[in-house]
Structures are given as structure tokens and as C-alpha cells.
XYZ file of C-alpha atoms in Angstrom:
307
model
C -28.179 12.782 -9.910
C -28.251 9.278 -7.909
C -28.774 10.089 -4.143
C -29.123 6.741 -3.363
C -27.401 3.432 -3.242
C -29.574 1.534 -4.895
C -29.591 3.991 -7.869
C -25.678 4.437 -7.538
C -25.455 0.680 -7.653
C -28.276 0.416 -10.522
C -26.912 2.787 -12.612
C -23.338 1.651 -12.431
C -22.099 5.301 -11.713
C -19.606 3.782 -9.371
C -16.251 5.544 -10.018
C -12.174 4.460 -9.340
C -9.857 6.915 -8.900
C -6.223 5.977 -8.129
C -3.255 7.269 -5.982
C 0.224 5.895 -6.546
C 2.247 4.248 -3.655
C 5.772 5.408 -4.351
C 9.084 2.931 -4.181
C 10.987 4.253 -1.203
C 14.139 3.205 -2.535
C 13.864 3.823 -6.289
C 11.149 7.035 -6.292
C 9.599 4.614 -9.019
C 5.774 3.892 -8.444
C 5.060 0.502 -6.731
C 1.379 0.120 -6.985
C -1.959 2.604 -7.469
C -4.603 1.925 -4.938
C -8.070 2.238 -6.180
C -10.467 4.507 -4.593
C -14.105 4.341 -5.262
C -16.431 7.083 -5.300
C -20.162 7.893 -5.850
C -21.522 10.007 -8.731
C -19.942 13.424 -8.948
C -22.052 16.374 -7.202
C -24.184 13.766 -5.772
C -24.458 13.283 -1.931
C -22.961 10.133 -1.932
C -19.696 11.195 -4.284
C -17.393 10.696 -0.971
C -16.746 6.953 0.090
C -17.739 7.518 3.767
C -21.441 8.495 2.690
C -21.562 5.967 0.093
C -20.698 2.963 2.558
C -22.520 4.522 5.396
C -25.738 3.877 3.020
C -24.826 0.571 1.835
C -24.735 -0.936 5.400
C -27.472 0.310 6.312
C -29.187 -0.534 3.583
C -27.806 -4.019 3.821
C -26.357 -3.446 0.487
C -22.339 -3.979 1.248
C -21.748 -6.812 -0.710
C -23.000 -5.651 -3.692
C -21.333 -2.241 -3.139
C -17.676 -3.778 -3.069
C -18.479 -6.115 -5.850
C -19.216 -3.025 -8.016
C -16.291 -0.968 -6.154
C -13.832 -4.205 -7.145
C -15.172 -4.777 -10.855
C -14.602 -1.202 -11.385
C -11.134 -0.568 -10.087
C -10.078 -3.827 -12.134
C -11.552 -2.691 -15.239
C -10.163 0.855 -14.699
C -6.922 -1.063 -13.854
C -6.943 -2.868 -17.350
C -8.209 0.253 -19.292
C -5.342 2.297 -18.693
C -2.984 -0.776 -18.284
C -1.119 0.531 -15.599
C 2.277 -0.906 -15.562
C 2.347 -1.583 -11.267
C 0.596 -3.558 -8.476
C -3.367 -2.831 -7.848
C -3.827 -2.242 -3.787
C -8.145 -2.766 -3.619
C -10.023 -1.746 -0.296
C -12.091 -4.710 0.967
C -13.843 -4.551 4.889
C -14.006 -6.792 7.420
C -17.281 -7.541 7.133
C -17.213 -8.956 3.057
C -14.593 -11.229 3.934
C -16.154 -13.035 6.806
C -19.651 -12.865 5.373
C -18.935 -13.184 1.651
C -18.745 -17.003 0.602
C -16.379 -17.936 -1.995
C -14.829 -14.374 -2.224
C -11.300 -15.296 -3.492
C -12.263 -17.441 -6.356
C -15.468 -14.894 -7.471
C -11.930 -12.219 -7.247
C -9.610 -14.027 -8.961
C -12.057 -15.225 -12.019
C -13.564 -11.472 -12.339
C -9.640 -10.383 -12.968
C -8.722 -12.778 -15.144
C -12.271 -12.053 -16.585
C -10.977 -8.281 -17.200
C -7.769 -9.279 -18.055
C -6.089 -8.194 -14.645
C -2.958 -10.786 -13.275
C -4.040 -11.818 -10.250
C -0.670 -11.611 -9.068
C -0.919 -7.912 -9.020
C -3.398 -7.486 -6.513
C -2.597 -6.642 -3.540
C -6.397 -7.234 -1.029
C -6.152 -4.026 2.084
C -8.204 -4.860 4.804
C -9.879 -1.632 5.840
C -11.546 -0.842 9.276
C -10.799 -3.766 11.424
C -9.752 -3.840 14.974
C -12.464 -6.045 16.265
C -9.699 -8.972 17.998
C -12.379 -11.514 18.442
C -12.688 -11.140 14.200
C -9.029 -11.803 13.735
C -8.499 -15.095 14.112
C -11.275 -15.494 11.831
C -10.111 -12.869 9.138
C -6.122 -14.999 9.281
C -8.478 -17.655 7.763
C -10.104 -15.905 5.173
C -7.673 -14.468 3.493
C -6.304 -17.151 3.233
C -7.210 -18.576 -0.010
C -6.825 -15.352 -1.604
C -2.939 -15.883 -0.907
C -2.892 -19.384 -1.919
C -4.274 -17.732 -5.483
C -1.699 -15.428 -5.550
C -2.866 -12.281 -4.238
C -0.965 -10.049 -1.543
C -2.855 -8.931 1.647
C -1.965 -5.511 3.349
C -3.072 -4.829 6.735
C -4.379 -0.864 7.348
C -2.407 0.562 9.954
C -1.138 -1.261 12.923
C -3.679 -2.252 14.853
C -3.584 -5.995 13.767
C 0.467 -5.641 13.486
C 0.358 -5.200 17.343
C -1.478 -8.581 17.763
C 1.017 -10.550 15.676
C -2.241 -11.409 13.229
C -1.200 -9.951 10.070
C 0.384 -11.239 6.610
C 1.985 -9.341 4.096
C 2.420 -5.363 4.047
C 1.450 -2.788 6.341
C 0.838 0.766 6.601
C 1.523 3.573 8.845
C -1.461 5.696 8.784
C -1.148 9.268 9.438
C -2.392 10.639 12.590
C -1.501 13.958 12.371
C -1.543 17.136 9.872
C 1.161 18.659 11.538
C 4.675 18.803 10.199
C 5.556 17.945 13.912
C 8.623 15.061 14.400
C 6.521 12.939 15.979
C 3.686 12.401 13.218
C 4.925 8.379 13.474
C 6.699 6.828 15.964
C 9.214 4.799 15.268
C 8.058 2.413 17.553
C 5.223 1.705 15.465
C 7.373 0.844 12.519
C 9.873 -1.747 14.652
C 6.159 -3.826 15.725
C 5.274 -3.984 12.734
C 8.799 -5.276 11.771
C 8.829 -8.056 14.270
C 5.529 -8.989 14.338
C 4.737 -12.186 13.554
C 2.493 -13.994 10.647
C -0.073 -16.701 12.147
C -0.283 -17.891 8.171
C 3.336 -19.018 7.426
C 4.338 -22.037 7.672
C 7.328 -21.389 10.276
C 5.589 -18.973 11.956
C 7.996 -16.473 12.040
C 8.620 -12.975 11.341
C 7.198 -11.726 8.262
C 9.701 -9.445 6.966
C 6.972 -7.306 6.250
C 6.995 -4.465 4.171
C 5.584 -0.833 5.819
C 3.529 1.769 3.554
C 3.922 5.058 5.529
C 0.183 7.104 4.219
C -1.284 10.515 4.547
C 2.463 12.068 3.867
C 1.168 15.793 2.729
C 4.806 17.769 3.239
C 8.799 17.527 2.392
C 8.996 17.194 6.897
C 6.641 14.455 6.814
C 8.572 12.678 3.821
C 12.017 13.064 5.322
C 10.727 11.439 8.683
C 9.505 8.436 7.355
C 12.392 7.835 5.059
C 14.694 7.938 7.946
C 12.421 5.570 9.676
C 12.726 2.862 7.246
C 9.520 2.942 5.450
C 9.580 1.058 2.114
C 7.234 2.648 0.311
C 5.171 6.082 0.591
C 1.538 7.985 -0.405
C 0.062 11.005 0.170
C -0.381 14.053 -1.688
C 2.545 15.325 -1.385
C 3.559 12.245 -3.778
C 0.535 12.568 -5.904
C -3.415 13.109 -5.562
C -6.238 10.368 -6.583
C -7.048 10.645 -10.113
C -8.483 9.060 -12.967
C -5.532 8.408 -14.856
C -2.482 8.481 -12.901
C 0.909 8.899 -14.212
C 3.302 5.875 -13.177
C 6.267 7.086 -14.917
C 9.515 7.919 -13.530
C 8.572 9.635 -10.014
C 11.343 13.191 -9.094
C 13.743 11.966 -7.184
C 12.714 11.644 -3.424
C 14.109 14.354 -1.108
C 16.805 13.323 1.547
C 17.206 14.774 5.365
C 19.600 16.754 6.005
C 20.780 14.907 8.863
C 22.955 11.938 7.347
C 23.449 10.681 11.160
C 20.935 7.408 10.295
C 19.943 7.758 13.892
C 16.259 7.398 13.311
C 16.934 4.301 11.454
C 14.650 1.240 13.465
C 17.901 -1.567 12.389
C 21.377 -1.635 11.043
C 19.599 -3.245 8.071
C 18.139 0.335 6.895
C 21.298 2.206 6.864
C 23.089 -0.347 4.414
C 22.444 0.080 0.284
C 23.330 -3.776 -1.036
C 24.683 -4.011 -4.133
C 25.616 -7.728 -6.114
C 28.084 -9.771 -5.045
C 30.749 -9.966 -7.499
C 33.905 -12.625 -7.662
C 37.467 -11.600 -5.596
C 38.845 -11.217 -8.992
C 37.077 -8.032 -10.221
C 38.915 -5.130 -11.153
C 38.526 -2.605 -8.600
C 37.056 0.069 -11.601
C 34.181 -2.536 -12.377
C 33.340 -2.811 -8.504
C 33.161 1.282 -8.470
C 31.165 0.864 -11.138
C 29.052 -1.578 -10.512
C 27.912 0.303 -6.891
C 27.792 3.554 -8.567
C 25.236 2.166 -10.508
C 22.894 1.601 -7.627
C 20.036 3.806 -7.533
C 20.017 5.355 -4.415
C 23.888 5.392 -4.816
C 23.694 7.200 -7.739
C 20.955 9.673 -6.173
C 23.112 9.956 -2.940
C 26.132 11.119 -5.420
C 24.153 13.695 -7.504
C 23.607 15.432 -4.463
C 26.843 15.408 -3.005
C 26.153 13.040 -0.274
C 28.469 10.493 0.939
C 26.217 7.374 -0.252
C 27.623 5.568 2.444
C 26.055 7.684 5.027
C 22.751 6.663 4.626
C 21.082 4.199 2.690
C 17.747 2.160 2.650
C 17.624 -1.033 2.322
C 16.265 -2.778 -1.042
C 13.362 -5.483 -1.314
């Protein structure tokens, strides 16, 4: 049994689990993000031991660089048809030099498309770092990787690219688990990296959702993609097949939509000279159309927007 980093890190017992991210809109899975843990039984199994010993052991580099190689070769092993979300701090991406490129040529290495990758930034909040963290991530945009932000704490500073999530803050089932407020910053925040400067259109991961009250909330709030166990549970292999479909409110009012933009379902634009029955069909068609008619819903009442 390894009760220490360095044997955990010696002994390459580092293990990735994974937990899908589910499509809002389609109930398909988006992405898996990897989850590391320590040797099984072992004292340092659960990621907040195992870190808590590699900083203070000055041993965090080389803890996410076996965390990393293992969720990308776990990735490739199972060849997992879906986007790779990988947990990196703070502290690696200010202090490690030449992190993007050592990423990006260990993927390719294991056979991983960098394009896949989507880099979370876990456990900031320092603002004095942020500036500093726009520039290092950077270059792992300009080689094609995504960056997600970890709740909303840097989406309130107008410092963050890319996607964000909505991390629970409660186990209740209680209406106000997230506040819709959260998810309109994060909306109009803006992304210091782009080259207009303006609003990201980011996309918002709503996590932690562990019940069918919890689902329906965020749904109605817009999210565009969800986690949690309610969804499905880290594991080894994870199934990203065709997800059930995803339970609607039963209030169709749309009133806890954020925008106007959430309550529309758009469908392809098609020439004035259509026949009406291939317009029917061709909105029937629509996923959450077709979802919103198998249940005897008006699909007009209440539709997400697609991305």
C-alpha cells in the first residue's frame, strides 16, 4: 500500500476515473472529465489528501504530470468518442515553464487530438494571479486546446476564456441551489484574450447536480451542459452512449430563462419555396423538438438554445 507521494508517484499507481458532462440540449455526452486518484485503500486514494502531500512535499509538478499522462492514456485506451476536460491548478501554470507544448506533444505522444482537450483551472481566486494566468493559458489556446474556468469567481472579474461552470453550493433540493444571477455574469462577462474584447459567448457547465429538482432548475436557467451523479458517477470506463432523455419542468412558463435566446429551439433556414410538409418535417426533426413532442409538450413552449 503506497502512503506516500513519493511512492504513489514512484510506483505509477496514479489512477483516472471519469464522469461524463452531459449535452443540455441533446442528453448526448459532451466530454468526460478525468479525475485522478491515489492507490485504492491507501490514505492518499482521495485527491484532496493526495495534493495536500504533494505541495507540501514540493512535489506538484510532478503530481499533475503523472495525473495528465494518465487521464490521456486512459482517454486513448478506451477511445472515448467526446471532449477530455483535465484538472490543472493555478500554481502549475504560472510556475511550470513550457507547459502547453510538454501537453500538447505528450497527447499527440498517446495518440490524444489535442483539439479535444479542454484545460479546467481548479482553485483559483487569487486576483493579483489573474492577469498572469490570462497569459498563460494562452498558448495552450493558440495550440488548440479549450480552457474552462471552475466556478465563477474569475467570471465575475471579466478574466476568463472559454466555458464555465456553476459549482454546486448546496445539497439541498432547495430553488435556490444557483442563482440565476450567477449564470447571466457569466454570460456577459467579458474575455481579456480575444481579439475584440468582447463577450465570450461562453458556454456554462452547471456541476454537483445529485436530484431530478436540481436538474430541472438548471435547465430552465439556461445551462448548456450538466454533471453530477444524478447524470452519472466517476468510473473507470464510462459509458458515452446515448444518455435517457433529460427530464423537463413542469412549468413550461420559460420564466427562469436568463435571455429570450434560451427559450427559442433554431432549426435551418430553408428557401420561401419549401413545401409546408418538408418545413414540419424538417423542425420535427429537431431534437429537443422531437423530445418536447414525445411528451406531449408544446415544443414551442420552451426550448434551449443550441451551440
Amino acid at each position: 500500500m503506497s502512503n506516500s507521494v513519493e511512492s504513489v508517484l514512484s510506483g505509477g499507481s496514479v489512477r483516472t476515473l471519469f464522469q461524463p458532462i452531459i449535452d443540455g440540449f441533446s442528453g448526448t455526452v459532451f466530454a468526460v472529465e478525468a479525475l485522478s486518484r491515489g492507490p485504492v485503500g491507501s490514505p492518499l486514494e482521495l485527491p484532496l489528501e493526495l495534493f495536500r502531500e504533494a505541495v507540501a512535499h514540493k512535489r506538484l509538478e510532478d503530481l499533475e504530470r503523472a495525473c495528465i499522462t494518465s487521464a490521456l492514456r486512459s482517454f486513448a485506451d478506451l477511445a472515448l468518442d467526446c471532449r477530455l476536460f483535465i484538472n490543472v491548478s493555478p500554481q502549475s501554470l504560472l510556475s511550470w515553464a513550457g507547459f502547453a507544448e510538454w501537453l500538447v506533444t505528450r497527447a499527440r505522444e498517446l495518440r490524444v487530438d489535442p483539439h479535444l482537450l479542454v484545460i479546467e483551472v481548479t482553485e483559483h481566486g487569487n486576483q493579483s494571479h489573474d492577469a498572469q494566468l490570462a497569459e498563460a493559458v494562452r498558448p495552450l489556446r493558440a495550440l488548440g486546446c479549450e480552457i474552462a474556468i471552475d466556478d465563477l469567481a474569475w467570471a465575475r472579474r471579466g478574466s476568463s476564456p472559454g466555458r464555465r461552470s456553476v459549482r454546486s453550493s448546496s445539497r439541498s433540493t432547495g430553488t435556490s441551489w444557483v442563482a440565476p444571477s450567477r449564470i447571466r455574469c457569466a454570460r456577459r462577462s467579458c474575455d481579456p484574450l480575444s481579439i475584440s474584447g468582447g463577450p465570450t459567448g461562453s458556454q456554462i457547465i452547471a456541476e454537483g447536480v445529485e436530484n431530478p429538482g436540481q436538474l430541472n432548475l438548471v435547465m430552465d436557467l439556461g445551462v448548456d451542459y450538466v454533471q453530477g451523479f444524478l447524470l452519472g458517477r466517476p468510473e473507470s470506463r464510462p459509458s458515452v452512449g446515448e444518455q435517457p432523455p433529460l427530464p423537463l419542468p413542469d412549468d413550461d412558463s420559460g420564466l427562469h430563462a436568463d435571455c429570450a435566446e434560451h427559450l427559442a429551439t433554431p432549426v435551418p433556414a430553408v428557401p420561401q419555396t419549401t413545401a409546408v410538409a418538408l418545413v414540419v418535417r424538417n423542425v420535427s426533426a429537431q431534437p429537443r423538438v422531437a423530445r418536447d413532442r414525445g411528451r406531449g409538450r408544446n415544443p414551442t413552449s420552451r426550448a434551449r438554445s443550441a451551440r
